[in-house]
Amino acid sequence: MIDLETVRAETPGCDNILHFNNAGCALSPHPVIDSVISHLQLEQRIGGYEAASQAEKEVANFYTQLAQLLNCESSEIAFMESATRAWQSALLSLDLKAGDEIITAGNEYVGNYLSLLALARHRGIRLQTLALGADGLIKAEELENQLSTKTRAIVVTHIASQRGDIQDIKAIAEIARSEGICLLVDACQSVGQLPLDLQEIKCDFLCGTGRKYLRGPRGTGFLFARNQSTASFTPPVLDLQSASWDAAESFTVKQSASRFESFERNLAGQIGLGRAAEYANALGMTHIAARIQSLAENLVTGLQSLQGVQVHELNEPRSGIVTFSKTGTAAAALQSHLHQQGINTSTSKKNNARLDLDRETQGDVIRASLHYYNTSSEIERFIQVIDRF
Ligand SMILES: Cc1ncc(COP(=O)(O)O)c(C=O)c1O
């Protein structure tokens, strides 16, 4: 069980605002922010490189905690400046050639999809995008039908930014594994809200960001690169962190996932993200997921009781992301009204979800995203404000 009083006391933002924008950026708890500030202060006192040497334990904690969170080896974790960079580095390490195929799906994150479109336009990569089923989910049999001898990678988003339905990445990973095709999972919206066991989900790469459900600092992310299956993949660019310069004309790329890292990085952020993963591990991902799910069910029940309100997620179990529309109300106007009432939400814009189910016809919708530190009384207040608008 999560001790709500403690986690809220450690989250000062809870006193000021009703924060239902956790899928955008969650509120960081004290231990995370304290670890970031104390490293910055150490840098200020003794110098950046010297602080890095002194903080070896805190940096190592990042790898240990992420590995514990994902049930993988710490050598399979790389610190990245964002999930997008992690995703791009992983995909480009496949050394794709014109004519190679990539399979993705209609819920893919806009930033990833733009990169895929650019690969198709500039490098002759063939992009196959699976339409989502009427329930908003990727269909395993559709995926199987699309596979060909040219398929080099399957790239899927676990929970989309614009819609809270949870995709069955375990089933997708089984297909990819049995066909020997590289699977890259975007877990930005699921890491920190659902347990992710990478011994069960047999993907090759998985990326995530720090600032969302993990409650880490902004400007942080990570990449998981499975030792067993990705060792031969070299990142598109190297530096002194990712490789060693052995002789004037030769170099060796690192074996571990740190071959995807950069030498220069936000060390305070990396320490903070390690602390955030430690915080999640201490609470327990099963408890976190259960609480988020039950809050999301309350929210959906409340919204569905209002006239003219339509919730867009179609599946259970629910994630913490709930999107909805209110007849005759523009999403932006409702979001701004909520903001004036001290309630943070965001909108899922149709321009960022052009292939997602019905989004073109629904237009922009409101996205309320809950975390375990939210409460039932916050949900009640939220419902009242929506009702009165
Ligand atoms: C599903 C998904 N993937 C990727 C990203 C991008 O993450 P980052 O900003 O760390 O690159 C987001 C951010 O909203 C997201 O929701």
mmCIF file of C-alpha atoms and ligand atoms in Angstrom, residues 82-84 109 157 159 161 186 188-189 209 211-212, ligand 1:
data_model
loop_
_atom_site.group_PDB
_atom_site.id
_atom_site.type_symbol
_atom_site.label_atom_id
_atom_site.label_comp_id
_atom_site.label_asym_id
_atom_site.label_seq_id
_atom_site.Cartn_x
_atom_site.Cartn_y
_atom_site.Cartn_z
ATOM 1 C CA SER A 82 15.498 12.256 -23.828
ATOM 2 C CA ALA A 83 13.434 9.300 -24.965
ATOM 3 C CA THR A 84 13.409 10.659 -28.492
ATOM 4 C CA TYR A 109 4.303 8.974 -30.959
ATOM 5 C CA THR A 157 4.484 2.654 -28.481
ATOM 6 C CA ILE A 159 0.845 3.637 -24.217
ATOM 7 C CA SER A 161 0.742 10.111 -25.619
ATOM 8 C CA ASP A 186 8.578 3.374 -26.689
ATOM 9 C CA CYS A 188 7.577 6.773 -22.262
ATOM 10 C CA GLN A 189 4.065 6.690 -20.851
ATOM 11 C CA THR A 209 11.792 9.506 -20.413
ATOM 12 C CA ARG A 211 9.958 13.522 -16.403
ATOM 13 C CA LYS A 212 6.663 11.653 -16.809
HETATM 14 C C1 LIG B 1 4.753 8.097 -26.082
HETATM 15 C C2 LIG B 1 5.846 9.128 -26.061
HETATM 16 N N1 LIG B 1 7.002 8.870 -26.680
HETATM 17 C C3 LIG B 1 8.014 9.764 -26.677
HETATM 18 C C4 LIG B 1 7.889 10.970 -26.056
HETATM 19 C C5 LIG B 1 9.045 11.924 -26.112
HETATM 20 O O1 LIG B 1 9.831 11.871 -24.957
HETATM 21 P P1 LIG B 1 11.042 12.886 -24.823
HETATM 22 O O2 LIG B 1 10.446 14.234 -24.756
HETATM 23 O O3 LIG B 1 11.783 12.473 -23.599
HETATM 24 O O4 LIG B 1 11.870 12.743 -26.030
HETATM 25 C C6 LIG B 1 6.696 11.294 -25.412
HETATM 26 C C7 LIG B 1 6.533 12.619 -24.779
HETATM 27 O O5 LIG B 1 5.459 13.143 -24.672
HETATM 28 C C8 LIG B 1 5.644 10.347 -25.415
HETATM 29 O O6 LIG B 1 4.485 10.594 -24.804
#
